[in-house]
Amino acid sequence: MSKITLKEISKILGISTSTVSKALKNYSDINVDTKIRVQELAKKHNYTPNAFAQSLRSRETKIIGILVPELVHHFFSSIIDGAINEAEKHGYLVIVLQSHESYEDEIKQLKLLVDKNIDGIMLSLSDKTVKYDHIRTIINEGMPVVLFDKITHLIDCPKVIIDDRKAAFSATEHLIKTGCKKIAHITGPLKPKTTIDRFMGYKIALETYNMPFNKTLIYTSENLSFEDGYNLAGQIMAEHPDIDGIFAFIDPVAIGVLKRLKEDKIKVPKQVSIIGFSNWFMSRTTSPALTTIDQPGYQIGRNAFQLLLKNLNHKREGKPFTSETVEIPTSVIIRQSTRAIMAPVI
Amino acid sequence: MSKITLKEISKILGISTSTVSKALKNYSDINVDTKIRVQELAKKHNYTPNAFAQSLRSRETKIIGILVPELVHHFFSSIIDGAINEAEKHGYLVIVLQSHESYEDEIKQLKLLVDKNIDGIMLSLSDKTVKYDHIRTIINEGMPVVLFDKITHLIDCPKVIIDDRKAAFSATEHLIKTGCKKIAHITGPLKPKTTIDRFMGYKIALETYNMPFNKTLIYTSENLSFEDGYNLAGQIMAEHPDIDGIFAFIDPVAIGVLKRLKEDKIKVPKQVSIIGFSNWFMSRTTSPALTTIDQPGYQIGRNAFQLLLKNLNHKREGKPFTSETVEIPTSVIIRQSTRAIMAPVI
């Protein structure tokens, strides 16, 4: 039997060959009715789905791309580690790229990946990204994309997240339950959703425990760096010498705080308790070791690849993309920079 | 004009077409005379070199691979960072793979890269690798390969290294010059060249300064971990309470030592000085901050890509591969875990 061609399908259905081609590839700019008509006709000629599947299969490179803001960063390198190991199990290799927190670089790097005909993309948004058409276009052209960690709900695709608000609530709650009465928060640059969510978690925890919110207790670390923490700790203690707890947005900042307080002979956790966020490797090496929120990077990477794989398979089978969101649980890692939990205050 | 074919060249020179093909690709198993005869004949027919160059060019994927023992490791992620940024400048994307210090995985991962028809490979050997035929074969088949950090001189290819022996000498010398009289060394697993070289640097420094070498002062960290350092420090101080200096093979181990000594109320650096190796990010966050050897990962990655690029170009131009070795200088980063340098002892 001779194979049915795109042209024949287009003639039978009275639509253009490019529409047929797009419908077979499940492009999202083709309406669902057309897709169903094209795909059913292709199936009816039982030899055609194979030809189609084969042509798609042969176009696969079995290479995917992962784009992160920064590679030399414990959390992101753990994510890449998880993604690479999971991808390898399924025969995929992983190209790694960095946006360096630049919107322009993000666009450029995604274009490089698309130009290489890779099969799919895992992406954590740069802090500067507030428009998403560059990503929507790629998805609309049939590229499976998964967002992780720094995501936006304005893009319709699978996502792997942690609940930053809930995690930050737990961090603040831990300080409250260990007896802190006046807690400062060091936040990050204001744009990214993670910053806002962590700040909100802090604020809601205070409200929940009937503690006053005082905006002079919010300090901003622009660079999320150890040095920022070191300097801000000096400023915090000068402006609010009666503070007894500090919740820092991310571990390096918390470790900077810790170092400064120790140098200034402020006892941790006796006078001031400190909690970080992310559970960087070094947080267990400090003295005292840092209490922090575990943000399991390896698992995030592994799950993100699994969601990508699902859509790689869906694409091959001509099914529409899924867009589920997987939330990875976080937990408080209790170490020595916070005090023991007190009996609940009734 | 019609293009000259491989078959025509093979007839004219009386050699097989596969030899002609290999000679044009500059494979190392073809002798130089044959290569010259083939390449000159190809050039003489002025349209042929273009056809050849084009065929080679069209086969380029502009993707290279980098294989490291572990990605979640400050030094290696810095190397990858340098390699990716440099590769991007030249239009190359980088697939990242890990051997997890396994010889079998190294072989497997290299095969994955070769099967993907990538253009070149940057490689740091696993600790378990003591045979090199899997790498030699790839190079002989015409793949540009660059070794970095964990290398062997038994493979003929470009290499980027630091002089571990010289660096370890400087580390030990720094302890001596700051007044240490009895210095322990925590070494790593014995196989890798880096371990042996760092141990030798320590030993030669003692000899140079007429200090006795005592093999009971050598301790081994199997996992190169913070926990190893923590535990070994206890053992060292129990067995040699009069020790006044410790040179640890790598920063996480040194930081484990630091934490243990502080817990045991041993003053650093007053009673015991500590020096690490590698300048991990966290070494500047400890209290006291760690004196260490700077091992510039970013520069190593950047240089390794530059050497790879050279051979990618040589391959395209039909020139033989170079095999130069670039040494990246290291330096002692003086922080607070060692004392001030004393007046020289004459």
PDB file of C-alpha atoms in Angstrom, chain B residues 62-225:
ATOM      1  CA  LYS B  62      28.427  23.253  17.235  1.00  0.00           C
ATOM      2  CA  ILE B  63      27.807  21.295  20.409  1.00  0.00           C
ATOM      3  CA  ILE B  64      30.602  20.111  22.676  1.00  0.00           C
ATOM      4  CA  GLY B  65      30.538  17.937  25.785  1.00  0.00           C
ATOM      5  CA  ILE B  66      32.114  18.471  29.190  1.00  0.00           C
ATOM      6  CA  LEU B  67      32.493  15.498  31.517  1.00  0.00           C
ATOM      7  CA  VAL B  68      33.328  16.127  35.178  1.00  0.00           C
ATOM      8  CA  PRO B  69      33.411  13.781  38.174  1.00  0.00           C
ATOM      9  CA  GLU B  70      30.742  15.761  40.077  1.00  0.00           C
ATOM     10  CA  LEU B  71      28.752  18.816  39.152  1.00  0.00           C
ATOM     11  CA  VAL B  72      27.614  19.865  42.654  1.00  0.00           C
ATOM     12  CA  HIS B  73      31.104  20.896  43.633  1.00  0.00           C
ATOM     13  CA  HIS B  74      32.203  24.516  43.733  1.00  0.00           C
ATOM     14  CA  PHE B  75      35.418  23.917  41.782  1.00  0.00           C
ATOM     15  CA  PHE B  76      33.852  21.905  38.975  1.00  0.00           C
ATOM     16  CA  SER B  77      30.786  24.103  38.626  1.00  0.00           C
ATOM     17  CA  SER B  78      33.158  27.095  38.319  1.00  0.00           C
ATOM     18  CA  ILE B  79      35.048  25.272  35.557  1.00  0.00           C
ATOM     19  CA  ILE B  80      31.789  24.546  33.725  1.00  0.00           C
ATOM     20  CA  ASP B  81      30.765  28.177  34.166  1.00  0.00           C
ATOM     21  CA  GLY B  82      34.001  29.314  32.501  1.00  0.00           C
ATOM     22  CA  ALA B  83      33.690  26.747  29.723  1.00  0.00           C
ATOM     23  CA  ILE B  84      30.035  27.566  28.936  1.00  0.00           C
ATOM     24  CA  ASN B  85      30.635  31.309  28.821  1.00  0.00           C
ATOM     25  CA  GLU B  86      33.684  30.952  26.573  1.00  0.00           C
ATOM     26  CA  ALA B  87      31.938  28.397  24.321  1.00  0.00           C
ATOM     27  CA  GLU B  88      28.966  30.695  23.885  1.00  0.00           C
ATOM     28  CA  LYS B  89      31.203  33.489  22.626  1.00  0.00           C
ATOM     29  CA  HIS B  90      32.228  31.176  19.810  1.00  0.00           C
ATOM     30  CA  GLY B  91      28.766  29.828  19.035  1.00  0.00           C
ATOM     31  CA  TYR B  92      29.058  26.496  20.821  1.00  0.00           C
ATOM     32  CA  LEU B  93      26.617  24.938  23.283  1.00  0.00           C
ATOM     33  CA  VAL B  94      27.791  22.625  26.035  1.00  0.00           C
ATOM     34  CA  ILE B  95      26.359  19.269  27.127  1.00  0.00           C
ATOM     35  CA  VAL B  96      27.291  18.546  30.753  1.00  0.00           C
ATOM     36  CA  LEU B  97      27.823  15.006  32.044  1.00  0.00           C
ATOM     37  CA  GLN B  98      29.094  13.454  35.275  1.00  0.00           C
ATOM     38  CA  SER B  99      31.183  10.327  35.823  1.00  0.00           C
ATOM     39  CA  HIS B 100      30.463  10.255  39.586  1.00  0.00           C
ATOM     40  CA  GLU B 101      34.118   9.173  39.972  1.00  0.00           C
ATOM     41  CA  SER B 102      33.358   5.884  38.182  1.00  0.00           C
ATOM     42  CA  TYR B 103      35.562   4.485  35.402  1.00  0.00           C
ATOM     43  CA  GLU B 104      32.608   2.586  33.920  1.00  0.00           C
ATOM     44  CA  ASP B 105      30.430   5.690  33.920  1.00  0.00           C
ATOM     45  CA  GLU B 106      33.210   7.685  32.300  1.00  0.00           C
ATOM     46  CA  ILE B 107      33.361   5.198  29.414  1.00  0.00           C
ATOM     47  CA  LYS B 108      29.585   5.168  29.110  1.00  0.00           C
ATOM     48  CA  GLN B 109      29.219   8.951  29.149  1.00  0.00           C
ATOM     49  CA  LEU B 110      31.948   9.442  26.559  1.00  0.00           C
ATOM     50  CA  LYS B 111      30.186   6.940  24.297  1.00  0.00           C
ATOM     51  CA  LEU B 112      26.930   8.891  24.666  1.00  0.00           C
ATOM     52  CA  LEU B 113      28.724  12.042  23.551  1.00  0.00           C
ATOM     53  CA  VAL B 114      30.425  10.389  20.587  1.00  0.00           C
ATOM     54  CA  ASP B 115      27.122   8.831  19.491  1.00  0.00           C
ATOM     55  CA  LYS B 116      25.566  12.297  19.399  1.00  0.00           C
ATOM     56  CA  ASN B 117      28.162  13.474  16.864  1.00  0.00           C
ATOM     57  CA  ILE B 118      29.209  16.378  19.034  1.00  0.00           C
ATOM     58  CA  ASP B 119      32.264  18.314  17.876  1.00  0.00           C
ATOM     59  CA  GLY B 120      34.648  17.962  20.816  1.00  0.00           C
ATOM     60  CA  ILE B 121      35.040  16.896  24.435  1.00  0.00           C
ATOM     61  CA  MET B 122      36.442  18.482  27.595  1.00  0.00           C
ATOM     62  CA  LEU B 123      37.205  15.906  30.248  1.00  0.00           C
ATOM     63  CA  SER B 124      38.368  15.656  33.854  1.00  0.00           C
ATOM     64  CA  LEU B 125      39.213  12.043  34.687  1.00  0.00           C
ATOM     65  CA  SER B 126      37.402  10.091  37.380  1.00  0.00           C
ATOM     66  CA  ASP B 127      39.448   9.076  40.422  1.00  0.00           C
ATOM     67  CA  LYS B 128      39.064   5.428  39.404  1.00  0.00           C
ATOM     68  CA  THR B 129      40.416   5.825  35.862  1.00  0.00           C
ATOM     69  CA  VAL B 130      43.841   4.219  35.439  1.00  0.00           C
ATOM     70  CA  LYS B 131      43.433   2.895  31.871  1.00  0.00           C
ATOM     71  CA  TYR B 132      43.042   5.318  29.011  1.00  0.00           C
ATOM     72  CA  ASP B 133      42.255   3.354  25.857  1.00  0.00           C
ATOM     73  CA  HIS B 134      38.662   4.563  25.834  1.00  0.00           C
ATOM     74  CA  ILE B 135      39.966   8.115  25.476  1.00  0.00           C
ATOM     75  CA  ARG B 136      42.788   7.324  23.068  1.00  0.00           C
ATOM     76  CA  THR B 137      40.325   5.589  20.738  1.00  0.00           C
ATOM     77  CA  ILE B 138      38.074   8.639  20.599  1.00  0.00           C
ATOM     78  CA  ILE B 139      41.016  10.917  19.813  1.00  0.00           C
ATOM     79  CA  ASN B 140      42.305   8.504  17.166  1.00  0.00           C
ATOM     80  CA  GLU B 141      38.918   8.575  15.494  1.00  0.00           C
ATOM     81  CA  GLY B 142      39.345  12.311  15.014  1.00  0.00           C
ATOM     82  CA  MET B 143      37.539  13.788  18.031  1.00  0.00           C
ATOM     83  CA  PRO B 144      39.236  16.825  19.597  1.00  0.00           C
ATOM     84  CA  VAL B 145      39.640  16.154  23.339  1.00  0.00           C
ATOM     85  CA  VAL B 146      41.040  18.424  26.067  1.00  0.00           C
ATOM     86  CA  LEU B 147      41.872  17.160  29.560  1.00  0.00           C
ATOM     87  CA  PHE B 148      41.681  19.475  32.577  1.00  0.00           C
ATOM     88  CA  ASP B 149      42.451  19.283  36.300  1.00  0.00           C
ATOM     89  CA  LYS B 150      42.434  15.516  36.703  1.00  0.00           C
ATOM     90  CA  ILE B 151      44.626  14.570  33.797  1.00  0.00           C
ATOM     91  CA  THR B 152      47.183  11.974  32.771  1.00  0.00           C
ATOM     92  CA  HIS B 153      50.311  12.619  30.775  1.00  0.00           C
ATOM     93  CA  LEU B 154      49.768   9.219  29.136  1.00  0.00           C
ATOM     94  CA  ILE B 155      47.237  10.726  26.732  1.00  0.00           C
ATOM     95  CA  ASP B 156      48.493  12.871  23.864  1.00  0.00           C
ATOM     96  CA  CYS B 157      46.128  15.874  23.838  1.00  0.00           C
ATOM     97  CA  PRO B 158      45.926  19.466  25.121  1.00  0.00           C
ATOM     98  CA  LYS B 159      45.721  19.816  28.901  1.00  0.00           C
ATOM     99  CA  VAL B 160      44.914  22.545  31.409  1.00  0.00           C
ATOM    100  CA  ILE B 161      46.381  21.981  34.821  1.00  0.00           C
ATOM    101  CA  ILE B 162      47.473  23.580  37.997  1.00  0.00           C
ATOM    102  CA  ASP B 163      50.768  22.511  39.551  1.00  0.00           C
ATOM    103  CA  ASP B 164      49.382  20.695  42.603  1.00  0.00           C
ATOM    104  CA  ARG B 165      52.824  19.951  43.959  1.00  0.00           C
ATOM    105  CA  LYS B 166      53.921  23.566  43.784  1.00  0.00           C
ATOM    106  CA  ALA B 167      50.614  24.743  45.282  1.00  0.00           C
ATOM    107  CA  ALA B 168      50.839  22.238  48.159  1.00  0.00           C
ATOM    108  CA  PHE B 169      54.439  23.292  48.701  1.00  0.00           C
ATOM    109  CA  SER B 170      53.272  26.915  49.052  1.00  0.00           C
ATOM    110  CA  ALA B 171      50.517  25.893  51.471  1.00  0.00           C
ATOM    111  CA  THR B 172      52.934  23.996  53.709  1.00  0.00           C
ATOM    112  CA  GLU B 173      55.552  26.709  53.372  1.00  0.00           C
ATOM    113  CA  HIS B 174      52.990  29.265  54.513  1.00  0.00           C
ATOM    114  CA  LEU B 175      52.385  27.256  57.697  1.00  0.00           C
ATOM    115  CA  ILE B 176      56.141  27.015  58.277  1.00  0.00           C
ATOM    116  CA  LYS B 177      56.700  30.725  57.688  1.00  0.00           C
ATOM    117  CA  THR B 178      53.932  31.548  60.155  1.00  0.00           C
ATOM    118  CA  GLY B 179      55.730  29.588  62.853  1.00  0.00           C
ATOM    119  CA  CYS B 180      54.285  26.049  62.717  1.00  0.00           C
ATOM    120  CA  LYS B 181      56.731  23.396  63.945  1.00  0.00           C
ATOM    121  CA  LYS B 182      54.684  20.199  63.717  1.00  0.00           C
ATOM    122  CA  ILE B 183      52.337  20.010  60.730  1.00  0.00           C
ATOM    123  CA  ALA B 184      49.854  17.249  59.968  1.00  0.00           C
ATOM    124  CA  HIS B 185      48.583  16.606  56.449  1.00  0.00           C
ATOM    125  CA  ILE B 186      45.139  15.272  55.612  1.00  0.00           C
ATOM    126  CA  THR B 187      45.404  13.610  52.225  1.00  0.00           C
ATOM    127  CA  GLY B 188      42.771  12.132  49.894  1.00  0.00           C
ATOM    128  CA  PRO B 189      42.207   8.670  48.394  1.00  0.00           C
ATOM    129  CA  LEU B 190      45.565   7.521  47.084  1.00  0.00           C
ATOM    130  CA  LYS B 191      44.977   6.915  43.388  1.00  0.00           C
ATOM    131  CA  PRO B 192      44.489  10.327  41.796  1.00  0.00           C
ATOM    132  CA  LYS B 193      47.562  12.211  40.703  1.00  0.00           C
ATOM    133  CA  THR B 194      46.321  15.340  42.511  1.00  0.00           C
ATOM    134  CA  THR B 195      46.458  13.526  45.875  1.00  0.00           C
ATOM    135  CA  ILE B 196      49.970  12.299  45.331  1.00  0.00           C
ATOM    136  CA  ASP B 197      51.178  15.664  44.059  1.00  0.00           C
ATOM    137  CA  ARG B 198      49.727  17.536  47.042  1.00  0.00           C
ATOM    138  CA  PHE B 199      51.266  15.040  49.431  1.00  0.00           C
ATOM    139  CA  MET B 200      54.631  15.419  47.654  1.00  0.00           C
ATOM    140  CA  GLY B 201      54.401  19.208  47.875  1.00  0.00           C
ATOM    141  CA  TYR B 202      53.902  18.902  51.641  1.00  0.00           C
ATOM    142  CA  LYS B 203      56.808  16.487  52.005  1.00  0.00           C
ATOM    143  CA  ILE B 204      59.216  18.536  49.882  1.00  0.00           C
ATOM    144  CA  ALA B 205      58.356  21.702  51.827  1.00  0.00           C
ATOM    145  CA  LEU B 206      59.253  19.957  55.103  1.00  0.00           C
ATOM    146  CA  GLU B 207      62.539  18.760  53.599  1.00  0.00           C
ATOM    147  CA  THR B 208      63.307  22.192  52.187  1.00  0.00           C
ATOM    148  CA  TYR B 209      62.907  23.748  55.631  1.00  0.00           C
ATOM    149  CA  ASN B 210      64.782  20.927  57.428  1.00  0.00           C
ATOM    150  CA  MET B 211      61.727  19.710  59.278  1.00  0.00           C
ATOM    151  CA  PRO B 212      61.376  15.982  59.986  1.00  0.00           C
ATOM    152  CA  PHE B 213      58.832  14.017  57.937  1.00  0.00           C
ATOM    153  CA  ASN B 214      56.745  11.810  60.211  1.00  0.00           C
ATOM    154  CA  LYS B 215      54.356   9.448  58.503  1.00  0.00           C
ATOM    155  CA  THR B 216      52.109   9.213  61.565  1.00  0.00           C
ATOM    156  CA  LEU B 217      51.199  12.834  60.775  1.00  0.00           C
ATOM    157  CA  ILE B 218      49.547  11.784  57.493  1.00  0.00           C
ATOM    158  CA  TYR B 219      45.807  11.173  57.768  1.00  0.00           C
ATOM    159  CA  THR B 220      43.511  10.046  54.960  1.00  0.00           C
ATOM    160  CA  SER B 221      40.069  11.419  54.156  1.00  0.00           C
ATOM    161  CA  GLU B 222      38.332   8.843  51.979  1.00  0.00           C
ATOM    162  CA  ASN B 223      35.330  11.014  51.144  1.00  0.00           C
ATOM    163  CA  LEU B 224      36.982  14.433  51.017  1.00  0.00           C
ATOM    164  CA  SER B 225      34.096  15.589  53.157  1.00  0.00           C
TER     165      SER B 225
END
